[in-house]
Short mmCIF file of C-alpha atoms in Angstrom, two decimals:
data_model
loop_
_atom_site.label_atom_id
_atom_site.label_comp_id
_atom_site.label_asym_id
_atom_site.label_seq_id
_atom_site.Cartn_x
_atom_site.Cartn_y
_atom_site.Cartn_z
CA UNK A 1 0.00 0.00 0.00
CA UNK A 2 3.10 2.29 0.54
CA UNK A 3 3.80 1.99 -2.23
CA UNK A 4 1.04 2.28 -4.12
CA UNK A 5 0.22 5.49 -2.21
CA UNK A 6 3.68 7.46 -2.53
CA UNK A 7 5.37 5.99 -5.70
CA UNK A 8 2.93 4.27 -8.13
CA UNK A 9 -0.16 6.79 -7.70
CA UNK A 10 2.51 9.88 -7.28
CA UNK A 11 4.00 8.96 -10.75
CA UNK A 12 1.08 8.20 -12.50
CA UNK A 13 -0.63 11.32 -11.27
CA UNK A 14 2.46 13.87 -12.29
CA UNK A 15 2.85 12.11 -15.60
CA UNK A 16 -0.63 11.79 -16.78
CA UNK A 17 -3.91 13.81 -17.19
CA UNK A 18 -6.56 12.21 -14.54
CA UNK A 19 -8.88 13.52 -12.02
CA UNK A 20 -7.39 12.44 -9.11
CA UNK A 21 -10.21 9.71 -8.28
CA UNK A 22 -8.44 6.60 -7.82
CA UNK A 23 -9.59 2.80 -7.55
CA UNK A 24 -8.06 -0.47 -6.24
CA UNK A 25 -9.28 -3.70 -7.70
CA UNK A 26 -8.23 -6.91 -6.89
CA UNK A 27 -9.75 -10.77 -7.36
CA UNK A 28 -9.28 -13.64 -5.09
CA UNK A 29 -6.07 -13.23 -3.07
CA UNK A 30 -5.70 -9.37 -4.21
CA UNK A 31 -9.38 -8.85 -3.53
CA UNK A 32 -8.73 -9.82 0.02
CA UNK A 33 -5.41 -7.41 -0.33
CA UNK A 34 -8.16 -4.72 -1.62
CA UNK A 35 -10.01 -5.16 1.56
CA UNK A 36 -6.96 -4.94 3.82
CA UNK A 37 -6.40 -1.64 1.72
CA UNK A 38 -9.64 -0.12 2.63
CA UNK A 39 -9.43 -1.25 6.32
CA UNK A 40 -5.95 0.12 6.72
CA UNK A 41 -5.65 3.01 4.71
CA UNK A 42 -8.89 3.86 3.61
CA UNK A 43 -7.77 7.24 2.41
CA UNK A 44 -5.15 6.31 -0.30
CA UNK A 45 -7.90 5.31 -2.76
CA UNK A 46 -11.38 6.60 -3.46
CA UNK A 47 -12.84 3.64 -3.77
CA UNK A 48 -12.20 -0.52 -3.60
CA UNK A 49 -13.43 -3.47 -5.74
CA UNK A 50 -13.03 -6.61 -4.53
CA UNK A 51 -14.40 -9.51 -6.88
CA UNK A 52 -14.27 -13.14 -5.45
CA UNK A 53 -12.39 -12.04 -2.00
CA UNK A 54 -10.96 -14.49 -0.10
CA UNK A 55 -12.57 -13.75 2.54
CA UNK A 56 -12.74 -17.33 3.90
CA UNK A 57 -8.94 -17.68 4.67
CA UNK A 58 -7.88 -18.55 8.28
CA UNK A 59 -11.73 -19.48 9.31
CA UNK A 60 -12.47 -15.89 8.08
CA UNK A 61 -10.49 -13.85 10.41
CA UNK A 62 -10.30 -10.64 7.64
CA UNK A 63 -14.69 -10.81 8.59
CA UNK A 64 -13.54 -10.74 12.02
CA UNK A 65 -11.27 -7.79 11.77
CA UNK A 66 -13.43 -6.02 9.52
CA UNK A 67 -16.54 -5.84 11.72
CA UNK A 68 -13.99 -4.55 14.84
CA UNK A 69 -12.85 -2.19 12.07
CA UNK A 70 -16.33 -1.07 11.12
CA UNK A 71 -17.51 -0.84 14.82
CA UNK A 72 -14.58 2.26 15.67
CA UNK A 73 -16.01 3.98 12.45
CA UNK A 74 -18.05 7.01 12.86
CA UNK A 75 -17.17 8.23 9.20
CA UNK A 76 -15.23 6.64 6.25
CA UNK A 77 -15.53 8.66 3.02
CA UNK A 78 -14.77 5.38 0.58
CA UNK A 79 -16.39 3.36 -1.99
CA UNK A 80 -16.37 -0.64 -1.60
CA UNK A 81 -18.07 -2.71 -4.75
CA UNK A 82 -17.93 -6.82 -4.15
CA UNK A 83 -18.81 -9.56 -6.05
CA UNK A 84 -19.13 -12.94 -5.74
CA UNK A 85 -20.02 -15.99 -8.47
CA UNK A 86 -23.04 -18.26 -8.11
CA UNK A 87 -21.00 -20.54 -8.96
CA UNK A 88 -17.62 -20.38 -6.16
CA UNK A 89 -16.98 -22.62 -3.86
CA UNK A 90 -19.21 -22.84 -0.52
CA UNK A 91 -16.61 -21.74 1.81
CA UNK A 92 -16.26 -18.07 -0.99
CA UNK A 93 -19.90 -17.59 -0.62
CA UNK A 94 -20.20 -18.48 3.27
CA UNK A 95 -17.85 -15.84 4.49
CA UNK A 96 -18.71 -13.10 1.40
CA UNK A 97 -22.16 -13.53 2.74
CA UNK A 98 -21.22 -13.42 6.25
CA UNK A 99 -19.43 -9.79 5.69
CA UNK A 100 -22.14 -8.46 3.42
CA UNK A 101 -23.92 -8.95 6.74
CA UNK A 102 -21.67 -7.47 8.67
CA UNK A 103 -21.65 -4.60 6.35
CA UNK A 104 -25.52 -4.34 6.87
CA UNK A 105 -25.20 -4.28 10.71
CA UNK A 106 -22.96 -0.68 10.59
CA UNK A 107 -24.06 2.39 8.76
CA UNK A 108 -21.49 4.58 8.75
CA UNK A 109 -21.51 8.05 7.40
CA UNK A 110 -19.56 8.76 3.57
CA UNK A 111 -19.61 4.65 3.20
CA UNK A 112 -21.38 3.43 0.01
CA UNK A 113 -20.91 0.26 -0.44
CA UNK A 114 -22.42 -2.55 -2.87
CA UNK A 115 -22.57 -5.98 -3.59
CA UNK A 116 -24.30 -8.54 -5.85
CA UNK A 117 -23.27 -12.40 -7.12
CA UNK A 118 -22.77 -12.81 -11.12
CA UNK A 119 -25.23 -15.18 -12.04
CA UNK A 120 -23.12 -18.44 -13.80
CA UNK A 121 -19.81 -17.37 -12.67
CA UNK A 122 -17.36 -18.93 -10.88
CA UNK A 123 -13.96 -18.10 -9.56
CA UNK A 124 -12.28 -17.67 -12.87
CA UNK A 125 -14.88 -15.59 -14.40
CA UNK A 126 -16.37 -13.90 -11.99
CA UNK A 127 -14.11 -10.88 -12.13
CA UNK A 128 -14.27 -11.14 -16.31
CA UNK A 129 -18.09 -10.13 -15.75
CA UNK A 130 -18.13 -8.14 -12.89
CA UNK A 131 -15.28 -5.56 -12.66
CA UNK A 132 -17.32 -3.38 -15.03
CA UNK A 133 -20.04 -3.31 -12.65
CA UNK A 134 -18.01 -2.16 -9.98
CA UNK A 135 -16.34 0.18 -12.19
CA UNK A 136 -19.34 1.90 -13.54
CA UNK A 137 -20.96 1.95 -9.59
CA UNK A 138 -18.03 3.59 -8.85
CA UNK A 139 -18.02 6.56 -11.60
CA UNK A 140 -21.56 7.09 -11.50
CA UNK A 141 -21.83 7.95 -7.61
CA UNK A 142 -18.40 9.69 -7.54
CA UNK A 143 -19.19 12.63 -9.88
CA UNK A 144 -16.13 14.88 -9.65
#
């Protein structure tokens, strides 16, 4: 996440028109990294996609760790977009259900957040068919 933060989004900020918004999307292993990013610095990116998270790793401690997280929250100005297949494995869906519960249970002021399954996908096409989704979520409730 350093960096990402102080090198990678420095550089490509200095050397190329954008408007500042930034995402970080990551499937599987780096959609559980995307998740650590928004629970640990939340303000590096402007919003986080996470397709097929591993959320179920280490009898989903990251679930764990993310309600605690949620719970000290009074504000978090961020965007979160998940997705799951219909057609992962049961211990995937278990624990991406079991956060998008947790995320239910805590309203927390600036925090938009989404999820959804991709009907007929499984782990290596859920994130073909879904990133798009997130990305356009993303745009279209972040007007600059």
């Amino acid at each position: 996440m350093k960096f990402l933060d102080k090198e990678l989004l420095t550089l490509i900020n200095q050397k190329y028109p954008t408007d500042k918004r930034s995402v970080l999307v990551g499937h599987s292993r780096e959609g559980l990294f995307t998740m650590y990013g928004l629970m640990q610095k939340h303000q590096v990116f402007d919003g986080y996609i996470a397709l097929s998270p591993a959320l179920w790793r280490e009898k989903s401690l990251f679930v764990t760790k993310f309600r605690t997280f949620l719970q000290q929250k009074l504000s978090l100005p961020s965007f979160l977009f998940m997705s799951m297949g219909t057609k992962e494995v049961k211990k995937m869906t278990k624990a991406f259900d079991h956060l998008t519960s947790v995320l239910r249970q805590h309203k927390i002021k600036g925090f938009e957040w989404k999820s959804s399954y991709t009907p007929d996908a499984n782990h290596q096409t859920n994130h073909l068919q879904s990133v798009t989704k997130g990305l356009l979520a993303f745009f279209r409730g972040n007007k600059k």
